[in-house]
Coordinates of C-alpha atoms in Angstrom, one line a residue:
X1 CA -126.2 57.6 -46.3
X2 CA -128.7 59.7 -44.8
X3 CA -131.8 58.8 -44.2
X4 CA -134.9 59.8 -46.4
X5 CA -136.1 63.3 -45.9
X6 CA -140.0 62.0 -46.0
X7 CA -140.2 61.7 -42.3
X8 CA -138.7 64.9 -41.5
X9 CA -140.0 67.0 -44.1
X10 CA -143.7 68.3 -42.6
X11 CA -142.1 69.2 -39.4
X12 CA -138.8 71.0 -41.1
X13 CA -141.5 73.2 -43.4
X14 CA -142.9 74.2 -40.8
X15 CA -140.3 75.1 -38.1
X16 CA -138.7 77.1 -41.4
X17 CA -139.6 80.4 -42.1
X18 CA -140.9 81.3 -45.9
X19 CA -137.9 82.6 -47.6
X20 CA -139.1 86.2 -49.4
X21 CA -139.3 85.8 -52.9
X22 CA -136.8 88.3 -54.0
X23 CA -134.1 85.7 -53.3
X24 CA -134.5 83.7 -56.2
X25 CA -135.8 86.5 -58.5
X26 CA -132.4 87.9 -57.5
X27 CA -130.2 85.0 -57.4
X28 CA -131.7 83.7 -60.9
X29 CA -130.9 87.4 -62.3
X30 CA -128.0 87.8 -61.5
X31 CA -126.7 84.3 -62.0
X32 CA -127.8 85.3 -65.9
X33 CA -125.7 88.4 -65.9
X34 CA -122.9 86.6 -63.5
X35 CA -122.3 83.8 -66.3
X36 CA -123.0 86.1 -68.6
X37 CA -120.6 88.4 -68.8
X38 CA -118.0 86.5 -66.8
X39 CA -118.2 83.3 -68.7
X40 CA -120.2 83.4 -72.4
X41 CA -118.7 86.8 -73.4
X42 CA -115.3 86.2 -74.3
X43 CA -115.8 83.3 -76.9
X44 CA -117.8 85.9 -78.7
X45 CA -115.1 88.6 -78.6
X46 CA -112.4 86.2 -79.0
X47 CA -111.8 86.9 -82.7
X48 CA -111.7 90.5 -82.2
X49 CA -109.8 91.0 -79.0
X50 CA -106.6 88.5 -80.8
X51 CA -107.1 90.8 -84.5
X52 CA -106.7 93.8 -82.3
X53 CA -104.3 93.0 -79.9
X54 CA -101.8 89.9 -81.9
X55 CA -102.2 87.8 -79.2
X56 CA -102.2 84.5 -79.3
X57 CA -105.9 82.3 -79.3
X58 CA -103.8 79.7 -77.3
X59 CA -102.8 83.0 -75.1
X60 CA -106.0 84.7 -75.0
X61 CA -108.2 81.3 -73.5
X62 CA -105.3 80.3 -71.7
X63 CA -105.6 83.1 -69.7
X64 CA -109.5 82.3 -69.4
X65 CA -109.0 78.9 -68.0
X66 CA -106.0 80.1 -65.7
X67 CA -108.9 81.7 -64.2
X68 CA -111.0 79.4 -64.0
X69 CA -108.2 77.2 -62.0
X70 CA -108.5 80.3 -59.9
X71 CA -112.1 80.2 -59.2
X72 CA -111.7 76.4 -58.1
X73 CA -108.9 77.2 -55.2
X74 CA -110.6 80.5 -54.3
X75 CA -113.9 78.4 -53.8
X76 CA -112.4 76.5 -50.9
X77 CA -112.1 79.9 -48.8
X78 CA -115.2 80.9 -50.3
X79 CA -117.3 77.9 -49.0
X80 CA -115.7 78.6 -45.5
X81 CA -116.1 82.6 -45.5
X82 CA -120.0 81.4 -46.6
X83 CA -121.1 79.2 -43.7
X84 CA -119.7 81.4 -41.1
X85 CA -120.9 84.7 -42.9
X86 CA -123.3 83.9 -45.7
X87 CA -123.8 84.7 -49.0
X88 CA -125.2 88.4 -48.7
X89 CA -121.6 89.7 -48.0
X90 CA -119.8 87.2 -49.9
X91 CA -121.8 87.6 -53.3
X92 CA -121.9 91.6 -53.0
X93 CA -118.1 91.3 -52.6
X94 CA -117.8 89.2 -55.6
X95 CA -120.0 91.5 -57.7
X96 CA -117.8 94.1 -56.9
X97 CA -114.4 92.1 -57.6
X98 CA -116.1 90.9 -60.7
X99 CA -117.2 94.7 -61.9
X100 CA -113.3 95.3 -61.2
X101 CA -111.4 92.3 -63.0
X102 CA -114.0 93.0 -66.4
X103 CA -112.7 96.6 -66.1
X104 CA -109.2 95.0 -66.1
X105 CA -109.5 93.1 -69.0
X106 CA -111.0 95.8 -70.9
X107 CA -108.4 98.2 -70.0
X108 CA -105.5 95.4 -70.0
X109 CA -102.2 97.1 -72.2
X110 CA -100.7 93.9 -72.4
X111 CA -101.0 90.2 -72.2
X112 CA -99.7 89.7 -68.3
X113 CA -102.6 92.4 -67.4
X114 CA -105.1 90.8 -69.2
X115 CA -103.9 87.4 -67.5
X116 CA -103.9 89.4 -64.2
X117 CA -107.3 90.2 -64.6
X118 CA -108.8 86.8 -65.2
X119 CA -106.9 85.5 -62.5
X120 CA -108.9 88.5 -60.4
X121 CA -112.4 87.2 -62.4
X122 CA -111.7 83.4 -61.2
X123 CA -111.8 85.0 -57.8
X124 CA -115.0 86.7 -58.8
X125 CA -116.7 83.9 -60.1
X126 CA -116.0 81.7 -56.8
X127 CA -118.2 84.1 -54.8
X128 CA -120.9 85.0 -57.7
X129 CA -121.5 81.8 -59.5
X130 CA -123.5 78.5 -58.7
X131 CA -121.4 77.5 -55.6
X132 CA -122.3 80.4 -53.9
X133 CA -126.3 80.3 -55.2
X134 CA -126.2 76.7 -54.3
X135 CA -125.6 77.3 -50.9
X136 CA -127.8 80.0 -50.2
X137 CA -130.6 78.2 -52.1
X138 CA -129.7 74.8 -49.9
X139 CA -129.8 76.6 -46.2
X140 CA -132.6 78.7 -47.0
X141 CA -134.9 76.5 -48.8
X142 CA -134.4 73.6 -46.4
X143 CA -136.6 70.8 -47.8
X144 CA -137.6 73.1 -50.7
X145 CA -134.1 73.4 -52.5
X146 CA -134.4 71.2 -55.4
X147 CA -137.3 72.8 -56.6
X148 CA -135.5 76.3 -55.9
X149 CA -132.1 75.1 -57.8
X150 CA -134.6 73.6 -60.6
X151 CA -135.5 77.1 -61.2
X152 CA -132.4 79.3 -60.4
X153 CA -130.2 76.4 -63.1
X154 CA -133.3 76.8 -65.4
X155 CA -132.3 80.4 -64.8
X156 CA -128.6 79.8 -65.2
X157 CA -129.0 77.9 -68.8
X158 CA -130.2 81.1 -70.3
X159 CA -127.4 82.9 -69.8
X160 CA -125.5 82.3 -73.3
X161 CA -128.8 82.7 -74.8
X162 CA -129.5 86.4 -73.8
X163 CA -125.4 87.4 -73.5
X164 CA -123.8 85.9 -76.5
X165 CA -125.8 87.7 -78.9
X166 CA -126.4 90.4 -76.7
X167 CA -122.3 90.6 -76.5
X168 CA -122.2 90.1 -80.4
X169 CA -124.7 93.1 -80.8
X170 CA -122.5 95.4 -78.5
X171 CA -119.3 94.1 -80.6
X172 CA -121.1 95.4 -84.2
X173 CA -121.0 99.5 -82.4
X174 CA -118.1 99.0 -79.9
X175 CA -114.6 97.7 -80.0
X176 CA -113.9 94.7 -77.7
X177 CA -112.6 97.0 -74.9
X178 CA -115.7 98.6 -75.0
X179 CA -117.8 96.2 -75.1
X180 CA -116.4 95.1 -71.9
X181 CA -116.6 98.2 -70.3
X182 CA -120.2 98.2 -71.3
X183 CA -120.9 94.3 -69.7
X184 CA -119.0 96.0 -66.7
X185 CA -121.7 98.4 -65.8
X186 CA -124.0 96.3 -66.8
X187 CA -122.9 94.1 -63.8
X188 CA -122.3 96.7 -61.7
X189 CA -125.7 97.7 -62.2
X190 CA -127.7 94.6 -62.1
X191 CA -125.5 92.3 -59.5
X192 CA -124.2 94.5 -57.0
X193 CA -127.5 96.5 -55.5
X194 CA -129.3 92.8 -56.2
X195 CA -126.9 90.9 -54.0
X196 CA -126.6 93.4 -51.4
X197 CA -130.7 94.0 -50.7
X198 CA -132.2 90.9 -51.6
X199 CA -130.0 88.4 -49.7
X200 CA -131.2 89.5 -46.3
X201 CA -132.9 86.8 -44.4
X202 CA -131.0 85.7 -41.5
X203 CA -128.0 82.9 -42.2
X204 CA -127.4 80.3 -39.7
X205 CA -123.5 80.8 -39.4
X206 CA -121.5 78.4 -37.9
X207 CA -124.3 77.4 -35.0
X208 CA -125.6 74.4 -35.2
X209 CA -129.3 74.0 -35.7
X210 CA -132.1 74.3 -33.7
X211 CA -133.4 70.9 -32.1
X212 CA -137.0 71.4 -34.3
X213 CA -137.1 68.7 -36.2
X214 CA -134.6 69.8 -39.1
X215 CA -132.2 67.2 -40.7
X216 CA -129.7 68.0 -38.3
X217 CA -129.7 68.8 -34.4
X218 CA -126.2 69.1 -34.0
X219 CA -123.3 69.5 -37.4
X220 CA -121.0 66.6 -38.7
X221 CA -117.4 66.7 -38.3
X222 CA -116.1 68.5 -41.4
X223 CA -112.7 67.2 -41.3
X224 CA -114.0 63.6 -41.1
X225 CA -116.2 63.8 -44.1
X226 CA -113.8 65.7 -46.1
X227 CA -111.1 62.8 -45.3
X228 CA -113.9 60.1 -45.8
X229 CA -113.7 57.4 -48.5
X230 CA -116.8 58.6 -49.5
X231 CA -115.8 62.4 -49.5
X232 CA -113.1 61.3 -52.0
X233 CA -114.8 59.1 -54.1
X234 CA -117.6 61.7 -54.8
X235 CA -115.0 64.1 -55.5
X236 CA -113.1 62.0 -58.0
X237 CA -116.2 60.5 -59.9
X238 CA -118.1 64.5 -60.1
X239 CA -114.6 65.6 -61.2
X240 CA -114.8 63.0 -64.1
X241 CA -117.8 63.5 -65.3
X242 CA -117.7 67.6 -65.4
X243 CA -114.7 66.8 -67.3
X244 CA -116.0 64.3 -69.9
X245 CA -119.4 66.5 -70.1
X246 CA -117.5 69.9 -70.6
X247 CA -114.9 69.0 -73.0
X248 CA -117.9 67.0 -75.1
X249 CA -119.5 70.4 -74.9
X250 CA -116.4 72.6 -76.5
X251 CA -116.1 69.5 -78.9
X252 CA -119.4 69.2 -80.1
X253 CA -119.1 71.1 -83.3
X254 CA -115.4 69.7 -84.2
X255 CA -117.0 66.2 -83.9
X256 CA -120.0 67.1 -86.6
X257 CA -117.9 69.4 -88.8
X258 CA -115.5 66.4 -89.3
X259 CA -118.0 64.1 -90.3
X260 CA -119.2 66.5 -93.3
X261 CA -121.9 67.7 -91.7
X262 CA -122.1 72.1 -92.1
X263 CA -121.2 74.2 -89.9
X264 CA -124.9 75.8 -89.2
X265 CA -126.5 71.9 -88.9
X266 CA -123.4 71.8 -86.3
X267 CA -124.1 74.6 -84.4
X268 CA -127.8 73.7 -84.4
X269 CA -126.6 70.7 -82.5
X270 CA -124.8 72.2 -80.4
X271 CA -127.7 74.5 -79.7
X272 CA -130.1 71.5 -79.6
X273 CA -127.3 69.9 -76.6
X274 CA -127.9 73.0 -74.7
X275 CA -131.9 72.9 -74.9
X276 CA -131.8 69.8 -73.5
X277 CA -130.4 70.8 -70.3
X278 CA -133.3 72.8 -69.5
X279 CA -134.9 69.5 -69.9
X280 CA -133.1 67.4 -67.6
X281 CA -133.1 69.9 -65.0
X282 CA -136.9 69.9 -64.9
X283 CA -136.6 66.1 -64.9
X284 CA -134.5 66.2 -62.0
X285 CA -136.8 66.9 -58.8
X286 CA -139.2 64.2 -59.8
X287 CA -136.4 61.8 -60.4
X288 CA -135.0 63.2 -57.1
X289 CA -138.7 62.0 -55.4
X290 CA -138.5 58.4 -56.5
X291 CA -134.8 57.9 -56.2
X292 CA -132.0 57.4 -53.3
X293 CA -128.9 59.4 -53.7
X294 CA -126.9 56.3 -55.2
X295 CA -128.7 55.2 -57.3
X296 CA -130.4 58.6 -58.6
X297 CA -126.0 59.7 -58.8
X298 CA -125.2 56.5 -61.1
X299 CA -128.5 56.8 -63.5
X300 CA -127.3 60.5 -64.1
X301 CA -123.5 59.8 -64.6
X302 CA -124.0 56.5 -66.6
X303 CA -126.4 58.0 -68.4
X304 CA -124.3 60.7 -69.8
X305 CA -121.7 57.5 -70.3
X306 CA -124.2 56.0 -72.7
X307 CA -125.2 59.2 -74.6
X308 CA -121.2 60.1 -74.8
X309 CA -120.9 56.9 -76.6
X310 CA -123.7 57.1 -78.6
X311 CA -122.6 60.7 -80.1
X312 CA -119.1 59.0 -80.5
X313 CA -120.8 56.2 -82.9
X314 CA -124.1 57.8 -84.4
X315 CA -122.9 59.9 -87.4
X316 CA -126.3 60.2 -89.8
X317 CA -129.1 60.8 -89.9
X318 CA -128.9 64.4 -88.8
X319 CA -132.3 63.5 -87.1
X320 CA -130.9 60.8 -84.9
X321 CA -127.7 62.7 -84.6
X322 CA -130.1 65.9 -82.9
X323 CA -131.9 63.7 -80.6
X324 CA -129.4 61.9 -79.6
X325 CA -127.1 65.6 -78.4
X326 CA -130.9 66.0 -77.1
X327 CA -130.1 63.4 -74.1
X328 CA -126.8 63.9 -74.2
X329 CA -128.0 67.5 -72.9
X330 CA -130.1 66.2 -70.7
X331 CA -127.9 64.3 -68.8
X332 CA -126.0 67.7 -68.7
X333 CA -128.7 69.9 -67.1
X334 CA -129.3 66.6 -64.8
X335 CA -125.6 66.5 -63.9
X336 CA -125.6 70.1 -62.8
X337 CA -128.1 70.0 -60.3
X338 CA -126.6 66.4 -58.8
X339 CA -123.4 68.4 -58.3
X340 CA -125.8 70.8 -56.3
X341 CA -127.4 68.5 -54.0
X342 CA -124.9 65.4 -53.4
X343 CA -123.7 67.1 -50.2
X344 CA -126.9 67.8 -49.1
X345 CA -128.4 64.2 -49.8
X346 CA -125.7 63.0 -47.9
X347 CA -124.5 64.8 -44.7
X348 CA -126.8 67.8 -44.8
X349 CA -127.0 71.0 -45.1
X350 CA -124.4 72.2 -42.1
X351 CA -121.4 73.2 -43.4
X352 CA -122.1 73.3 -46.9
X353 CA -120.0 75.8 -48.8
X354 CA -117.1 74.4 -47.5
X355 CA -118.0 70.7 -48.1
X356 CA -119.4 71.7 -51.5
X357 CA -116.4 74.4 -52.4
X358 CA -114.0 71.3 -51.6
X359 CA -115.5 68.7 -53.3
X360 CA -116.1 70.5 -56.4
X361 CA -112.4 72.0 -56.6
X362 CA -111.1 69.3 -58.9
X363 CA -114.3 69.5 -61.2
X364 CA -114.0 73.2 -61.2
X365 CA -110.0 72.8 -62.4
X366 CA -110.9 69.8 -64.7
X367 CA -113.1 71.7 -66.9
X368 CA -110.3 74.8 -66.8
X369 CA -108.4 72.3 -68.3
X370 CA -110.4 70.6 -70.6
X371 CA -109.9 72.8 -74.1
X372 CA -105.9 71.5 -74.0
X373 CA -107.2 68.2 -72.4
X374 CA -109.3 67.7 -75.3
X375 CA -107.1 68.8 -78.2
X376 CA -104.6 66.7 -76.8
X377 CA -106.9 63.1 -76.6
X378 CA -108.3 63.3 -79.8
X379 CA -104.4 64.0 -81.1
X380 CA -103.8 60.7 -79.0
X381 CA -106.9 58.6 -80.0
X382 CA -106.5 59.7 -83.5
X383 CA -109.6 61.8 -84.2
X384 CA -112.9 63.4 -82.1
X385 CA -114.9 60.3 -82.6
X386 CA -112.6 58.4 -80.6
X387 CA -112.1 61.1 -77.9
X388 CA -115.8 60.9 -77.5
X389 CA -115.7 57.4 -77.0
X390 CA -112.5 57.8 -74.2
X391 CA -115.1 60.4 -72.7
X392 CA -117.4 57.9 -72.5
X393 CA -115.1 55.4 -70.5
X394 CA -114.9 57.9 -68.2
X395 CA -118.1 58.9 -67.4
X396 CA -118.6 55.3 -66.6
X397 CA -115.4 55.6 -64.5
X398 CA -117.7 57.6 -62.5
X399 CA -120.6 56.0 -62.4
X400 CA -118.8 52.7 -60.9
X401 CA -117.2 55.1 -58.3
X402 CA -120.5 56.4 -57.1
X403 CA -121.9 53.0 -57.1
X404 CA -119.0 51.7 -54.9
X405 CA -119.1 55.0 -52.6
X406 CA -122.8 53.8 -52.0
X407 CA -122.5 50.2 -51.4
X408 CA -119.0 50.9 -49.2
X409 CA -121.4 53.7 -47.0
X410 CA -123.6 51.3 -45.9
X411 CA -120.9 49.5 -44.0
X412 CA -119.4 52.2 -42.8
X413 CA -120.4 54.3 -39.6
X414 CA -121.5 58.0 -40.1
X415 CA -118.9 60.6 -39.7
X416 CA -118.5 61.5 -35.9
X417 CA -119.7 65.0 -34.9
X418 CA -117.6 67.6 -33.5
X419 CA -119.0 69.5 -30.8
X420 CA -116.6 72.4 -31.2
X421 CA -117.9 73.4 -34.6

């Protein structure tokens, strides 16, 4: 574990220069438009796109999730391509591979092209998403990041609210191809000149940092942490719980509807889950002051346990019902920015798109899998109360990993540094 960040801090903000404040206006508008129209879109055009085209749903969102499997391999090379050249060029590039693969999949004349071009958007969304903004936010911000990834996930949440309707709006006086090519210029427009102006300051590379007092003089091993008990064990218990939180999310609704409640008082949940990520995500940076990454990690995770199984049991009164998918959001908007800073907390900031791109590889291909996954375990616990409650389990599956990680790290030595980095 590292050590706390108190002592260091006052000498670290002031050896760092200020970061210009067009980086996060820029990284928090386009992660809006990135998400967006990469991500919230195609639930909202679903409908049409399978009434005009006789494909499949099954064919039409397995595509989507093939690629988001996609976007969690590509964001192994991504992480590397970002410490050694940063994320100006890699985030312009993936604007422009994103403007491409939404043109694709408006323009797709069958079902493999339209498969094709998801597979080209999971690429995409590996360079324009949070893993790349995380980084960027994490190097430059130094001491200063949670507060930064406070406001760029804060940011990030908004997306669905300003797209899906927005998307919805386009769909009334377009068809759904051109709708897409419309959200295609739209993020040619907004992402591409953003990315490629604004994310100018200068990126440390693969250099190690300066001996001023920052967190670390000299960069860790990569290899050894990535094959580090610890390494794994983070990976396995984030790659839990972003399954158990994500497939709750696209479950939600199912969950009320089949307890009687209507479909709008469902959606209103649902709606009420996602507002409460905003909360825990403002919660998180003084949580983050009065916590060590352990035990900050399992509060988060077993939290979302405890709220998982307290949807799975509370069905009435809708009252108790909304607070409770309150929390259970809030452990959501919480989780996301632990997923941000657990490398950091940890082994630093050195080396960190590649640390973070590998660690969160199996989280990234959990939740790609988690509309089948879920289907499949309430069909094999017998209903979506049940599933909830399985979810539940495995949250806390995560939160005794994490709380094993930390006690094991204690014992163990730091990961050795290699001088050739």
């Amino acid at each position: 574990m590292r050590a706390n960040e108190s002592d260091t801090e006052p000498l670290e903000r002031a050896a760092r220069p200020r970061v210009p404040g067009r980086v996060l206006v820029a990284l928090c508008a386009t992660q809006i438009t990135s998400w967006g129209v990469l991500f919230y879109a195609l639930p909202v055009l679903l409908a049409d796109i399978t009434a005009d085209t006789g494909w499949s749903t099954a064919a039409v969102m397995g595509a989507f999730s093939l690629g988001l499997a996609t976007s969690a391999l590509a964001g192994i090379g991504v992480g590397h391509l970002l410490d050694r050249r940063g994320p100006r060029l890699v985030m312009t590039a993936g604007s422009v591979t994103a403007v491409v693969a939404v043109a694709g999949v408006a323009t797709a004349p069958n079902l493999w092209w339209f498969t094709a071009a998801w597979v080209l958007s999971g690429i995409a969304q590996a360079a324009v998403l949070y893993k790349p903004a995380f980084a960027a936010i994490t190097v430059w911000y130094g001491p200063r990041r949670v507060r930064a990834l406070t406001i760029l996930t804060l940011a990030g949440g908004l997306a669905s609210t300003v797209y899906a309707p927005f998307t919805a709006f386009l769909a009334g006086r377009f068809d759904w191809r051109g709708s897409y090519l419309v959200l295609a210029a739209i993020l040619a427009v907004l992402t591409i000149p953003a990315h490629a102006v604004a994310l100018d300051p200068p990126w440390p590379g693969h250099r190690p940092p300066d001996a001023t007092g920052k967190e670390r003089t000299t960069p860790l091993d990569r290899r050894a942490v990535i094959a580090s008990p610890a390494f794994i064990a983070l990976a396995a218990a984030i790659a839990l719980g972003a399954f158990a939180m994500g497939t709750s999310n696209l479950y939600l609704v199912p969950l009320m509807t089949g307890r009687g409640m209507d479909t709008t008082t469902a959606a209103w949940a649902l709606g009420l889950c996602g507002a409460g990520q905003l909360l825990g995500r403002v919660a998180y940076a003084p949580i983050a002051a009065r916590t060590g990454p352990t035990a900050r990690a399992v509060a988060i995770i077993g939290a979302g346990a405890a709220m998982l199984l307290a949807t799975a049991l509370i069905a009435g009164p809708v009252a108790l019902v909304f607070a409770t998918v309150i929390v259970l959001g809030a452990t959501r908007g919480a989780f996301t920015l632990l997923d941000a800073t657990v490398i950091t907390d940890r082994w630093g900031p050195h080396g960190y798109g590649t640390l973070h791109g590998i660690l969160t590889a199996p989280a990234t291909i959990a939740v790609a899998l988690s509309p089948w996954a879920g289907a499949q375990l309430a069909a094999l616990t017998g209903g979506n109360a049940p599933m909830f409650a399985l979810l539940a389990g495995l949250t806390a599956v995560a939160a005794v990993i994490v709380l094993a990680e930390g006690s094991g790290a204690r014992r163990r030595p730091t990961p050795p540094v290699d001088p050739t980095a």
